[in-house]
Amino acid sequence: MSTQITAGTIEQISTRNQALELVRKTLSTTYPVALWRLPNTTDILALIDITSEESESDAEIERLEQCFVINSYDQSHPIHPLVLKGDIMISIHGGESEVTLNTTLKASDLESFNLAIDQASLSAVGRSARASERHPDFEEMVTEAINHIKSGELHKVVLSRYQDFDLPESFDPIVYFEKLEKAYPNAFCYLVQTATYGAWMGATPEKLIAIEDEHYFSTDALAGTQVLGEVEDLSDVPWTQKEIIEQAMVSRYIIECFKKIRLREFEEVGPKTVKAGDLVHLKTSFKVDMKETNSPLLGSIMLELLHPTSAVCGSPRGLANDFIHSHEGYERELFAGFLGPVGLGGNSRLFVNLRCMQLFREKARLYAGAGITENSRPEKELQETNNKMQTLLKVIYS
């Protein structure tokens, strides 16, 4: 049974059910909302923006406070992420919750929001489904990419596809989010809805950048994918030359970005095998002390250099991106973009938007990609995209 949220009760919300009901009702309004759970944590956080009208920002992320940023794949050089203000912040721990309001909120803004919440009907989230674009046969596209790599300067290209699936009649995005975050504790799980991008949901394993305590910067090189077998120890997972080379390209790309800004003092750990649901990947982690290196804006600088990374685009980036735009046949939108909370207690965490889906009224559009090198096999790359889509499908129909 849903909990009744009425005008004047927002600050009095204290239970998990009440907080999630507030988010559920906000999804039925025009107000932007984000719900998420960070990897390897249990607290669920949410943010509702009732004043910004979905503004884009060119400010350094280090100067942003209490917000959630969203950036599409194509929004780069320079990036202009959509910034959702934390006018209403929600923290859920176990069965309890706490709601805090931005001290700059005007009474009229809060009254308008309360009225919208009171009048909200719990309709399906997302826009009406648009027609599917025509795009090429994936295996044929991979074959063409392999031939292009063998004959030219392109070393790797990440090709993607999408597929539409009917949502169950009883589909509830909040219930699904709760299932998703429990199924994938190591992933960044989120649900977001804006007027600009519509409704999206995902469980991504890939961190783009993080800033901890305004002191430490970190990023990961994550590439190479296979289904987790019956090995007891992740260190026993066998990797092919193709997968090792693919992951090494991503690591090398990050190091090249450090070299561009003459940064030599960084920690590098890996590559090692990591688990993401039923899949495993190779990951190398990088960490920088921003104070010791006198680089207070390192997060913004690296974000500009990294996005889109070779893990979602290819190498060299320009040639790979040209191939993607001329062959995929559709706009990626938020797929392979980035999103996440910024400026919360001195911490910012942005994730590459993988293992994601766009929600429409009755359908879910799932996206997945695969890194193509000269050692790729088209049928195996297609299977890899199917495996990645299972991350969300197995929860939708559970």
C-alpha atoms as one frame of an Amber mdcrd trajectory, in Angstrom:
protein
   0.000   0.000   0.000   1.391   3.425  -0.939   2.011   6.069   1.694   0.022
   9.274   1.337   2.212  12.332   0.708   0.370  15.596   1.175   1.310  19.277
   1.162   3.370  20.290   4.176   4.543  16.780   5.055   7.777  16.562   3.032
  10.079  17.578   5.876   8.290  15.120   8.166   9.109  12.079   6.005  11.005
   9.592   8.146  10.466   6.084   6.733  11.823   4.321   3.674   8.343   3.773
   2.219   7.419   7.436   2.597  10.639   8.579   0.925  10.298   6.184  -2.005
   6.653   7.213  -2.409   7.763  10.826  -2.700  10.197   9.843  -5.465   7.507
   7.737  -7.151   5.080  10.652  -7.204   7.776  13.048  -8.427   8.286  10.747
 -11.422   4.697  11.570 -12.373   5.400  15.322 -12.384   7.618  17.524 -14.546
  10.231  17.946 -11.828  13.680  16.369 -12.430  14.541  13.578 -10.007  17.457
  11.208  -9.450  17.584   8.112  -7.262  20.826   6.161  -6.766  22.963   3.824
  -4.686  26.759   3.927  -4.850  28.781   0.714  -5.362  29.438  -1.392  -2.279
  27.165   0.707  -0.067  23.674   0.194   1.306  22.260   3.706   1.660  19.928
   4.935  -1.084  20.035   8.616  -1.972  17.689  10.805  -3.981  17.610  14.361
  -5.220  14.721  16.458  -6.497  15.275  19.696  -8.394  12.377  22.156  -8.121
  14.061  25.426  -9.157  16.765  25.079 -11.827  14.673  24.243 -14.902  17.345
  21.716 -15.974  20.233  24.059 -16.601  23.490  23.074 -18.284  26.758  24.144
 -16.711  30.280  24.824 -17.920  31.590  25.293 -14.378  34.292  22.996 -13.033
  32.755  20.113 -11.129  34.877  21.093  -8.126  32.781  24.269  -7.884  29.424
  22.482  -7.978  27.648  21.606  -4.747  24.898  19.158  -3.843  23.822  18.200
  -7.341  23.479  15.332  -9.810  25.033  15.751 -13.256  24.074  14.059 -16.520
  26.101  14.204 -19.721  25.288  12.537 -23.037  27.793  10.602 -25.134  28.095
  13.351 -27.747  28.306  16.262 -25.294  32.098  16.644 -25.198  34.970  19.025
 -25.881  33.829  20.992 -24.045  31.393  19.082 -21.884  28.223  20.860 -20.733
  26.502  18.503 -18.310  22.937  18.920 -17.226  23.037  19.863 -13.538  20.146
  18.887 -11.271  20.151  20.905  -8.047  19.629  19.215  -4.729  16.698  21.334
  -3.630  15.283  18.310  -1.848  17.787  15.704  -0.633  16.700  12.285   0.589
  18.807   9.730   2.426  17.448   6.232   3.059  19.163   3.901   5.495  17.431
   0.608   6.154  13.784   1.333   6.938  14.403   4.948   7.891  14.865   8.101
   5.848  15.797  11.734   6.261  14.764  14.644   4.059  16.584  17.978   3.982
  15.604  21.098   2.051  17.956  23.600   0.457  18.055  26.660   2.686  17.710
  28.926  -0.369  14.302  27.509  -1.335  11.491  30.003  -1.531   8.161  29.206
   0.079   6.436  29.660  -3.289   8.689  27.046  -4.933   7.949  24.514  -2.224
   4.221  25.247  -2.368   4.192  24.668  -6.132   6.010  21.384  -5.696   3.677
  20.260  -2.913   0.694  21.047  -5.116   2.156  19.028  -7.999   2.804  16.101
  -5.671  -0.722  16.237  -4.272  -2.175  16.164  -7.778   0.215  13.540  -9.175
  -1.341  10.390 -10.535   0.961   7.369 -10.563   1.149   6.979 -14.325   3.810
   5.095 -16.241   7.143   6.898 -16.372   8.894   7.945 -19.546   7.758   9.330
 -22.847   5.764   7.595 -25.517   7.996   5.160 -27.388   9.452   6.596 -30.554
   9.926   4.540 -33.682  13.117   2.499 -33.841  15.741   3.912 -36.144  17.014
   1.717 -38.919  20.488   0.512 -38.133  22.776  -2.086 -39.702  23.161  -5.738
 -38.874  25.508  -5.775 -35.883  27.707  -8.639 -37.073  28.099  -7.042 -40.503
  29.057  -3.764 -38.830  31.651  -5.564 -36.693  33.092  -7.263 -39.765  33.448
  -3.907 -41.493  35.138  -2.471 -38.401  37.632  -5.354 -38.268  38.529  -4.836
 -41.929  38.888  -1.104 -41.295  41.206  -1.738 -38.347  43.384  -4.150 -40.310
  43.817  -1.730 -43.205  44.216   1.630 -41.479  45.180   3.702 -38.451  42.164
   2.717 -36.347  43.183   0.398 -33.494  39.886  -0.174 -31.705  36.288   0.924
 -31.995  33.425   0.299 -29.565  30.229  -0.525 -31.437  26.826  -0.634 -29.825
  23.239  -1.535 -30.506  19.896  -1.318 -28.759  16.839  -3.536 -28.499  13.296
  -2.771 -27.341  11.475  -4.996 -24.858   7.901  -4.873 -23.578   7.611  -3.949
 -19.927   5.389  -6.054 -17.672   1.974  -4.470 -17.047   2.801  -4.272 -13.357
   6.177  -2.589 -13.928   6.980  -0.135 -11.135  10.291   1.751 -11.576  10.809
   2.111  -7.836  10.280  -1.602  -7.178  12.544  -2.415 -10.112  15.255  -0.074
  -8.796  15.153  -1.808  -5.431  15.543  -5.191  -7.133  18.364  -3.873  -9.280
  20.404  -2.418  -6.458  20.088  -5.597  -4.428  21.068  -7.785  -7.406  24.179
  -5.743  -8.250  25.848  -4.499  -5.047  29.122  -3.679  -6.870  27.476  -1.407
  -9.458  26.288   2.187  -9.464  22.522   1.754  -9.628  20.344   4.692 -10.570
  16.959   5.901 -11.792  16.726   9.384 -13.277  14.057  11.358 -15.079  14.360
  14.778 -16.724  12.450  16.670 -19.390  15.624  16.792 -21.495  16.430  13.074
 -21.578  13.314  11.303 -20.332  13.588   8.375 -17.915  16.707   6.183 -17.687
  17.782   3.425 -15.349  20.918   1.340 -15.022  23.478  -0.627 -13.039  26.851
   0.431 -14.385  30.130  -1.150 -13.251  32.423   1.570 -14.642  33.639   4.563
 -12.670  34.714   7.489 -14.827  36.166   9.726 -12.125  35.842  10.205  -8.387
  36.957  12.936  -5.998  37.151  11.958  -2.328  37.242  14.510   0.490  38.385
  17.159  -2.029  41.767  15.424  -1.748  42.025  12.296  -3.907  41.238  11.795
  -7.570  40.677   8.316  -9.027  39.637   6.691 -12.265  39.431   3.144 -13.630
  40.298   1.426 -16.885  37.624  -1.243 -17.299  37.502  -3.385 -20.432  37.358
  -6.990 -21.556  34.195  -8.940 -20.869  33.212 -12.558 -20.427  30.566 -14.537
 -18.613  31.688 -15.660 -15.193  32.261 -19.390 -15.259  32.512 -21.815 -12.373
  35.945 -20.659 -11.158  36.180 -20.238  -7.389  38.936 -17.611  -7.513  38.649
 -14.599  -9.839  42.400 -14.712 -10.364  41.880 -18.016 -12.194  39.658 -16.476
 -14.887  41.367 -17.044 -18.271  41.690 -14.049 -20.604  42.377 -14.079 -24.321
  44.964 -11.894 -26.021  42.164  -9.842 -27.575  40.681  -8.973 -24.172  44.071
  -8.235 -22.584  45.039  -5.923 -25.445  41.635  -4.198 -25.337  41.992  -3.437
 -21.633  45.621  -2.328 -22.047  44.493   0.239 -24.623  42.159   1.824 -22.071
  44.873   1.929 -19.401  47.347   3.414 -21.842  44.800   6.058 -22.820  44.458
   7.197 -19.190  48.237   7.383 -18.774  48.469   9.431 -21.970  45.944  11.861
 -20.487  48.142  12.208 -17.396  51.137  12.886 -19.632  49.271  15.628 -21.489
  49.022  17.607 -18.256  52.532  16.558 -17.136  51.240  14.614 -14.163  53.682
  11.863 -13.201  52.769  11.119  -9.580  49.968   8.567  -9.627  49.260   5.124
  -8.224  48.422   2.334 -10.655  46.973  -0.997  -9.501  46.077  -3.830 -11.867
  44.945  -5.143 -14.155  42.876  -7.536 -12.083  39.671  -9.443 -12.675  36.538
  -7.905 -11.176  32.974  -9.217 -11.023  29.954  -7.291 -12.293  26.851  -9.420
 -11.904  27.289 -12.549 -14.006  30.094 -10.936 -16.004  33.768 -10.333 -15.293
  36.054  -7.587 -16.582  39.686  -6.540 -16.367  40.257  -3.390 -14.321  43.217
  -1.133 -13.615  42.763   1.579 -10.984  44.535   4.950 -10.904  44.739   7.338
  -7.945  46.238  10.818  -7.526  46.801  12.947  -4.418  45.430  16.288  -5.629
  47.074  18.257  -2.817  50.533  16.760  -3.192  50.428  17.324  -6.958  48.944
  20.828  -6.551  46.093  19.990  -8.917  42.845  21.168  -7.265  40.922  21.061
 -10.586  42.210  17.660 -11.676  38.708  16.200 -11.752  37.443  18.708 -14.304
  40.645  18.561 -16.354  40.611  14.765 -16.575  36.879  14.669 -17.231  37.422
  16.831 -20.288  40.334  14.661 -21.451  38.723  11.292 -20.743  35.176  11.599
 -22.075  34.368   9.649 -24.139  36.940   7.095 -23.027  38.463   4.488 -25.277
  36.360   1.941 -23.363  33.191   3.346 -24.964  34.593   4.974 -28.101  37.899
   3.498 -29.270  41.400   4.467 -30.275  42.414   6.868 -31.698  39.342   8.621
 -30.352  38.671  10.864 -33.336  38.803   8.085 -35.912  36.790   5.732 -33.697
  34.114   8.349 -33.085  33.854   9.061 -36.820  33.341   5.344 -37.486  30.656
   5.134 -34.785  28.692   8.077 -36.178  28.893   6.830 -39.752  27.971   3.201
 -39.035  25.806   2.743 -35.897  22.801   4.501 -37.397  21.323   5.922 -34.173
  22.040   8.533 -31.500  23.433   7.049 -28.297  21.973   9.855 -26.160  22.820
   8.979 -22.539  24.224   5.551 -23.357  28.024   5.720 -22.869  27.668   9.225
 -21.465  28.244   9.805 -17.760  26.231  10.702 -14.673  26.411  10.777 -10.917
  26.329  12.855  -7.707  28.669  15.836  -7.366  29.642  17.991  -4.401  28.113
  15.909  -1.620  30.257  16.372   1.468  33.386  16.987  -0.595  32.809  13.863
  -2.667  31.943  13.511  -6.345  31.458  10.256  -8.245  30.728  10.046 -11.948
  30.073   6.795 -13.782  30.011   5.800 -17.438  26.398   5.039 -18.329  26.587
   1.367 -19.256  24.190  -1.546 -18.546  21.403   0.955 -18.962  17.960   1.324
 -20.455  15.669   4.128 -21.511  12.142   3.822 -20.171   9.122   4.526 -22.346
   5.452   4.198 -21.442   5.242   0.484 -22.192   8.721  -0.427 -23.386  12.327
  -0.454 -22.251  15.109   0.263 -24.728  18.268  -1.558 -23.659  21.727  -0.560
 -24.888  24.977  -2.514 -25.023  28.308  -2.300 -26.796  31.479  -4.289 -27.436
  35.071  -3.281 -28.052  36.220  -4.303 -31.542  39.874  -5.015 -32.363  41.508
  -6.894 -35.205  41.193 -10.102 -33.155  37.417  -9.763 -32.708  34.909 -12.346
 -33.916  31.548 -10.878 -34.987  29.401 -13.646 -33.511  31.210 -13.421 -30.181
  30.812  -9.639 -30.024  27.073  -9.974 -30.670  26.844 -12.499 -27.850  28.704
 -10.095 -25.569  26.037  -7.426 -26.131  23.334 -10.013 -25.384  25.105 -10.952
 -22.152  25.309  -7.317 -21.092  21.600  -6.759 -21.741  20.836  -9.685 -19.437
  22.041  -7.526 -16.531  18.769  -5.619 -16.688  16.503  -8.145 -18.391  16.868
 -10.802 -15.723  15.631  -8.309 -13.121  12.788  -6.923 -15.255  11.234 -10.350
 -15.670  12.086 -11.757 -12.248
